mmCIF file of C-alpha atoms and ligand atoms in Angstrom:
data_model
loop_
_atom_site.group_PDB
_atom_site.id
_atom_site.type_symbol
_atom_site.label_atom_id
_atom_site.label_comp_id
_atom_site.label_asym_id
_atom_site.label_seq_id
_atom_site.Cartn_x
_atom_site.Cartn_y
_atom_site.Cartn_z
ATOM 1 C CA MET A 26 17.489 9.483 8.621
ATOM 2 C CA GLN A 27 15.327 7.550 11.047
ATOM 3 C CA LEU A 28 14.039 5.058 8.402
ATOM 4 C CA ARG A 29 17.742 4.539 7.083
ATOM 5 C CA ASN A 30 18.803 3.965 10.889
ATOM 6 C CA SER A 31 16.059 1.118 11.022
ATOM 7 C CA GLY A 32 17.454 -0.795 8.559
ATOM 8 C CA ILE A 33 16.205 0.299 5.489
ATOM 9 C CA SER A 34 18.976 0.453 3.256
ATOM 10 C CA ASP A 35 17.335 0.065 -0.173
ATOM 11 C CA THR A 36 17.952 3.565 -2.349
ATOM 12 C CA HIS A 37 15.097 2.850 -4.541
ATOM 13 C CA VAL A 38 12.637 2.561 -1.301
ATOM 14 C CA LEU A 39 14.793 5.674 0.655
ATOM 15 C CA SER A 40 13.927 8.136 -2.240
ATOM 16 C CA ALA A 41 11.200 7.501 -3.353
ATOM 17 C CA ILE A 42 9.817 7.867 0.424
ATOM 18 C CA GLU A 43 12.036 10.952 0.168
ATOM 19 C CA ASN A 44 9.903 12.243 -3.181
ATOM 20 C CA VAL A 45 6.632 11.952 -2.104
ATOM 21 C CA PRO A 46 5.601 15.119 0.447
ATOM 22 C CA ARG A 47 3.508 13.272 3.233
ATOM 23 C CA GLU A 48 2.085 16.416 4.426
ATOM 24 C CA ARG A 49 -0.083 16.572 1.244
ATOM 25 C CA PHE A 50 -1.527 13.165 2.138
ATOM 26 C CA VAL A 51 -2.762 14.231 5.854
ATOM 27 C CA GLU A 52 -5.878 16.299 6.641
ATOM 28 C CA GLU A 53 -4.966 19.990 7.818
ATOM 29 C CA THR A 54 -4.472 19.966 11.501
ATOM 30 C CA PHE A 55 -1.694 17.101 11.542
ATOM 31 C CA THR A 56 0.559 19.072 8.761
ATOM 32 C CA GLU A 57 3.157 20.047 11.586
ATOM 33 C CA HIS A 58 2.949 15.816 12.399
ATOM 34 C CA ALA A 59 3.051 14.724 9.134
ATOM 35 C CA TRP A 60 6.445 13.568 9.041
ATOM 36 C CA ASP A 61 6.604 12.337 12.730
ATOM 37 C CA ASP A 62 6.466 8.374 12.667
ATOM 38 C CA THR A 63 2.867 7.603 13.599
ATOM 39 C CA ALA A 64 -0.442 6.628 11.697
ATOM 40 C CA LEU A 65 -2.666 9.851 11.629
ATOM 41 C CA PRO A 66 -6.626 9.957 10.881
ATOM 42 C CA ILE A 67 -7.823 10.192 7.602
ATOM 43 C CA ALA A 68 -11.529 10.746 6.714
ATOM 44 C CA CYS A 69 -13.744 8.127 7.264
ATOM 45 C CA SER A 70 -12.648 6.662 10.430
ATOM 46 C CA GLN A 71 -9.361 5.496 8.307
ATOM 47 C CA THR A 72 -5.764 5.879 9.472
ATOM 48 C CA ILE A 73 -2.316 6.371 6.985
ATOM 49 C CA SER A 74 -0.205 4.083 7.674
ATOM 50 C CA GLN A 75 3.157 4.597 9.568
ATOM 51 C CA PRO A 76 6.083 5.675 7.872
ATOM 52 C CA THR A 77 8.134 2.781 9.292
ATOM 53 C CA VAL A 78 5.558 0.495 8.274
ATOM 54 C CA VAL A 79 5.064 1.904 4.962
ATOM 55 C CA ALA A 80 8.776 1.996 4.109
ATOM 56 C CA TRP A 81 9.048 -1.505 5.321
ATOM 57 C CA MET A 82 6.263 -2.700 3.415
ATOM 58 C CA THR A 83 7.637 -1.005 0.043
ATOM 59 C CA TRP A 84 10.982 -2.855 0.869
ATOM 60 C CA ALA A 85 9.085 -6.301 1.280
ATOM 61 C CA LEU A 86 7.365 -5.466 -1.390
ATOM 62 C CA ALA A 87 10.803 -5.358 -3.797
ATOM 63 C CA VAL A 88 8.955 -3.699 -6.856
ATOM 64 C CA GLU A 89 10.963 -3.532 -9.925
ATOM 65 C CA PRO A 90 11.075 -0.829 -12.805
ATOM 66 C CA ARG A 91 8.649 -2.408 -15.075
ATOM 67 C CA MET A 92 5.409 -4.222 -13.107
ATOM 68 C CA ARG A 93 2.297 -4.235 -12.080
ATOM 69 C CA VAL A 94 1.465 -3.539 -8.724
ATOM 70 C CA LEU A 95 -2.505 -3.833 -7.140
ATOM 71 C CA GLU A 96 -2.946 -2.150 -4.136
ATOM 72 C CA ILE A 97 -5.910 -2.883 -1.803
ATOM 73 C CA GLY A 98 -6.987 0.386 0.202
ATOM 74 C CA THR A 99 -5.604 3.842 -1.254
ATOM 75 C CA GLY A 100 -6.565 5.395 2.122
ATOM 76 C CA SER A 101 -5.139 8.774 1.910
ATOM 77 C CA GLY A 102 -3.235 7.767 -1.567
ATOM 78 C CA TYR A 103 0.124 7.370 0.492
ATOM 79 C CA GLN A 104 1.567 3.976 -0.093
ATOM 80 C CA THR A 105 0.381 4.583 -3.560
ATOM 81 C CA ALA A 106 1.853 7.481 -4.630
ATOM 82 C CA ILE A 107 5.418 6.187 -3.403
ATOM 83 C CA LEU A 108 5.129 3.093 -5.183
ATOM 84 C CA SER A 109 4.349 4.940 -8.335
ATOM 85 C CA ARG A 110 7.442 6.173 -8.208
ATOM 86 C CA LEU A 111 9.230 2.909 -7.976
ATOM 87 C CA THR A 112 7.066 1.010 -11.009
ATOM 88 C CA ARG A 113 5.269 1.463 -14.412
ATOM 89 C CA ARG A 114 1.800 1.000 -13.430
ATOM 90 C CA VAL A 115 0.039 1.255 -9.847
ATOM 91 C CA TYR A 116 -3.809 0.100 -9.582
ATOM 92 C CA THR A 117 -5.324 1.019 -5.867
ATOM 93 C CA ILE A 118 -8.597 0.759 -5.102
ATOM 94 C CA GLU A 119 -10.489 2.276 -2.198
ATOM 95 C CA ARG A 120 -14.129 1.252 -0.901
ATOM 96 C CA HIS A 121 -14.707 5.085 0.321
ATOM 97 C CA ARG A 122 -15.929 7.588 -2.576
ATOM 98 C CA GLU A 123 -14.646 10.453 -0.669
ATOM 99 C CA LEU A 124 -11.085 9.181 -0.066
ATOM 100 C CA LEU A 125 -10.391 7.864 -3.445
ATOM 101 C CA ALA A 126 -11.658 11.188 -4.666
ATOM 102 C CA GLN A 127 -8.984 13.007 -1.918
ATOM 103 C CA ALA A 128 -6.375 10.664 -3.415
ATOM 104 C CA GLU A 129 -7.530 10.912 -6.956
ATOM 105 C CA THR A 130 -7.112 15.055 -6.643
ATOM 106 C CA ARG A 131 -3.500 14.654 -4.872
ATOM 107 C CA PHE A 132 -1.906 12.126 -7.738
ATOM 108 C CA LYS A 133 -3.215 14.977 -9.949
ATOM 109 C CA GLU A 134 -1.312 17.649 -8.389
ATOM 110 C CA LEU A 135 1.789 15.527 -7.655
ATOM 111 C CA LYS A 136 1.241 14.625 -11.879
ATOM 112 C CA LEU A 137 2.086 10.837 -10.710
ATOM 113 C CA ASN A 138 -0.302 9.663 -14.204
ATOM 114 C CA ASN A 139 0.871 6.000 -13.915
ATOM 115 C CA ILE A 140 -1.936 5.531 -11.354
ATOM 116 C CA VAL A 141 -5.345 3.350 -12.348
ATOM 117 C CA THR A 142 -8.590 4.044 -9.421
ATOM 118 C CA LYS A 143 -11.424 1.963 -8.434
ATOM 119 C CA TYR A 144 -14.588 2.753 -5.831
ATOM 120 C CA GLY A 145 -15.111 -0.922 -4.579
ATOM 121 C CA ASP A 146 -14.638 -3.388 -2.751
ATOM 122 C CA GLY A 147 -10.534 -5.059 -3.034
ATOM 123 C CA SER A 148 -11.362 -8.178 -1.440
ATOM 124 C CA LYS A 149 -11.991 -9.910 -4.825
ATOM 125 C CA GLY A 150 -8.992 -8.083 -6.348
ATOM 126 C CA TRP A 151 -9.086 -6.405 -10.126
ATOM 127 C CA LYS A 152 -10.070 -9.152 -12.006
ATOM 128 C CA GLU A 153 -9.882 -7.376 -15.677
ATOM 129 C CA ALA A 154 -6.238 -6.025 -14.779
ATOM 130 C CA ALA A 155 -5.014 -9.333 -13.162
ATOM 131 C CA PRO A 156 -2.689 -10.903 -13.246
ATOM 132 C CA PHE A 157 -0.472 -8.791 -11.048
ATOM 133 C CA GLU A 158 4.007 -9.275 -10.473
ATOM 134 C CA ARG A 159 3.205 -7.498 -7.036
ATOM 135 C CA ILE A 160 0.387 -6.807 -4.583
ATOM 136 C CA ILE A 161 -0.019 -4.920 -1.448
ATOM 137 C CA VAL A 162 -2.997 -4.482 0.750
ATOM 138 C CA THR A 163 -2.840 -1.945 3.269
ATOM 139 C CA ALA A 164 -6.386 -3.175 5.268
ATOM 140 C CA ALA A 165 -6.387 -6.399 7.658
ATOM 141 C CA ALA A 166 -7.961 -9.238 6.385
ATOM 142 C CA GLY A 167 -8.585 -12.486 8.521
ATOM 143 C CA GLU A 168 -6.392 -14.422 6.166
ATOM 144 C CA ILE A 169 -4.871 -14.441 2.907
ATOM 145 C CA PRO A 170 -7.112 -13.883 0.467
ATOM 146 C CA ALA A 171 -7.858 -16.666 -1.733
ATOM 147 C CA ILE A 172 -8.709 -14.451 -4.648
ATOM 148 C CA LEU A 173 -5.905 -11.974 -4.035
ATOM 149 C CA LEU A 174 -3.417 -15.066 -4.418
ATOM 150 C CA GLU A 175 -5.366 -16.109 -7.801
ATOM 151 C CA GLN A 176 -4.322 -12.629 -9.162
ATOM 152 C CA LEU A 177 -1.107 -12.461 -8.384
ATOM 153 C CA THR A 178 1.346 -13.916 -11.130
ATOM 154 C CA PRO A 179 4.156 -16.910 -10.556
ATOM 155 C CA GLY A 180 7.128 -15.435 -9.449
ATOM 156 C CA GLY A 181 5.085 -12.663 -7.416
ATOM 157 C CA VAL A 182 4.981 -11.274 -4.327
ATOM 158 C CA MET A 183 1.926 -9.772 -2.287
ATOM 159 C CA VAL A 184 2.314 -8.058 1.321
ATOM 160 C CA LEU A 185 -0.256 -7.937 3.407
ATOM 161 C CA PRO A 186 -1.273 -7.957 7.160
ATOM 162 C CA VAL A 187 -3.473 -10.600 8.449
ATOM 163 C CA GLY A 188 -4.753 -11.389 11.706
ATOM 164 C CA LYS A 189 -8.283 -12.088 13.613
ATOM 165 C CA SER A 190 -7.784 -9.140 15.688
ATOM 166 C CA VAL A 191 -5.716 -6.244 15.652
ATOM 167 C CA ALA A 192 -3.762 -7.274 18.771
ATOM 168 C CA GLU A 193 -3.128 -10.446 16.519
ATOM 169 C CA GLN A 194 -1.927 -8.787 13.414
ATOM 170 C CA ILE A 195 1.076 -9.799 11.611
ATOM 171 C CA LEU A 196 2.591 -8.384 8.806
ATOM 172 C CA LEU A 197 3.112 -11.394 6.080
ATOM 173 C CA LYS A 198 5.138 -11.372 2.831
ATOM 174 C CA VAL A 199 3.697 -13.886 0.430
ATOM 175 C CA CYS A 200 5.723 -15.664 -2.094
ATOM 176 C CA LYS A 201 4.448 -17.436 -5.232
ATOM 177 C CA ASP A 202 7.273 -19.404 -7.114
ATOM 178 C CA GLU A 203 7.082 -20.821 -10.812
ATOM 179 C CA ALA A 204 5.029 -23.542 -10.046
ATOM 180 C CA GLY A 205 2.823 -22.020 -7.882
ATOM 181 C CA GLN A 206 3.749 -23.123 -5.161
ATOM 182 C CA VAL A 207 3.322 -20.330 -1.894
ATOM 183 C CA THR A 208 5.798 -19.701 0.910
ATOM 184 C CA THR A 209 5.135 -16.875 3.486
ATOM 185 C CA GLN A 210 7.112 -14.687 5.571
ATOM 186 C CA HIS A 211 5.929 -12.939 9.238
ATOM 187 C CA LEU A 212 7.576 -9.513 8.969
ATOM 188 C CA MET A 213 6.713 -8.072 11.394
ATOM 189 C CA ASN A 214 3.625 -6.923 14.225
ATOM 190 C CA VAL A 215 1.314 -4.404 12.932
ATOM 191 C CA ARG A 216 -1.817 -2.951 13.475
ATOM 192 C CA PHE A 217 -4.375 -2.000 10.811
ATOM 193 C CA VAL A 218 -7.820 -1.054 10.387
ATOM 194 C CA PRO A 219 -9.482 -3.830 8.919
ATOM 195 C CA LEU A 220 -10.558 -5.490 5.118
ATOM 196 C CA VAL A 221 -13.908 -5.111 5.066
ATOM 197 C CA GLU A 222 -15.241 -7.431 2.392
ATOM 198 C CA GLY A 223 -18.200 -6.558 0.197
HETATM 199 N N1 SAH B 307 -2.071 2.977 2.246
HETATM 200 C C1 SAH B 307 -2.663 3.849 3.438
HETATM 201 C C2 SAH B 307 -3.357 3.183 4.223
HETATM 202 C C3 SAH B 307 -5.493 3.219 3.849
HETATM 203 S S1 SAH B 307 -5.933 2.305 5.644
HETATM 204 C C4 SAH B 307 -2.458 4.817 3.461
HETATM 205 O O1 SAH B 307 -1.534 5.044 2.938
HETATM 206 O O2 SAH B 307 -2.695 6.357 3.524
HETATM 207 C C5 SAH B 307 -6.714 1.669 4.915
HETATM 208 C C6 SAH B 307 -7.676 1.870 3.786
HETATM 209 O O3 SAH B 307 -8.287 0.470 2.753
HETATM 210 C C7 SAH B 307 -8.743 2.574 4.421
HETATM 211 O O4 SAH B 307 -8.974 3.979 3.571
HETATM 212 C C8 SAH B 307 -10.212 1.401 3.908
HETATM 213 O O5 SAH B 307 -11.145 2.437 3.806
HETATM 214 C C9 SAH B 307 -9.615 0.489 2.576
HETATM 215 N N2 SAH B 307 -10.093 -0.432 2.434
HETATM 216 C C10 SAH B 307 -10.744 -1.425 3.854
HETATM 217 N N3 SAH B 307 -11.332 -2.724 3.242
HETATM 218 C C11 SAH B 307 -11.857 -2.470 1.816
HETATM 219 C C12 SAH B 307 -12.113 -3.285 0.983
HETATM 220 N N4 SAH B 307 -12.341 -4.408 0.302
HETATM 221 N N5 SAH B 307 -11.757 -3.038 -0.612
HETATM 222 C C13 SAH B 307 -11.139 -1.574 -0.562
HETATM 223 N N6 SAH B 307 -10.601 -1.165 0.048
HETATM 224 C C14 SAH B 307 -10.676 -0.868 1.649
#
């Protein structure tokens, strides 16, 4: 209801969010707060994103049913799980082994079988699986990573937070047209953990 009231009207996005149990993606100590509209701490000093931000990013990504989607920053796997309900295949990369292992267990338990995971540095994208029709980055880079743009199909969309410092982060929607021309749109101010390269 809160998401509906915040202006998200896409029924596919809303029902994907409703069908992913956020309590399964947070630490046990925070179960009571799983449905609060806040980011929460997860292992390795990272955070599971705020539900409203997940909703806006998912909506902005405009995922269609038969797409290949790349996510950088699996974290808890919450955003991954929502995307997996909206499209054919989700490729997700995480640089903390522990987080990735926990997320993989959740995907298995929830029978989300269309997620392909990779341990490593996602700032370089996933060359072997590229190109992707959609790319979502859930950690903030200083600027739009050129390698990720290269791995986006013509007509593709990328949603990512960008900013030199936490205080300056903005969420961008980047569209690449059929001719390869890129346009960016500023969606909102956000706070994400940094995209760590290497
Ligand atoms: N979407 C996640 C948010 C996780 S926070 C969720 O819903 O829970 C961002 C994640 O990005 C962290 O887990 C962090 O370890 C990861 N990350 C940061 N830099 C990365 C990189 N270069 N490659 C892959 N993952 C990265």
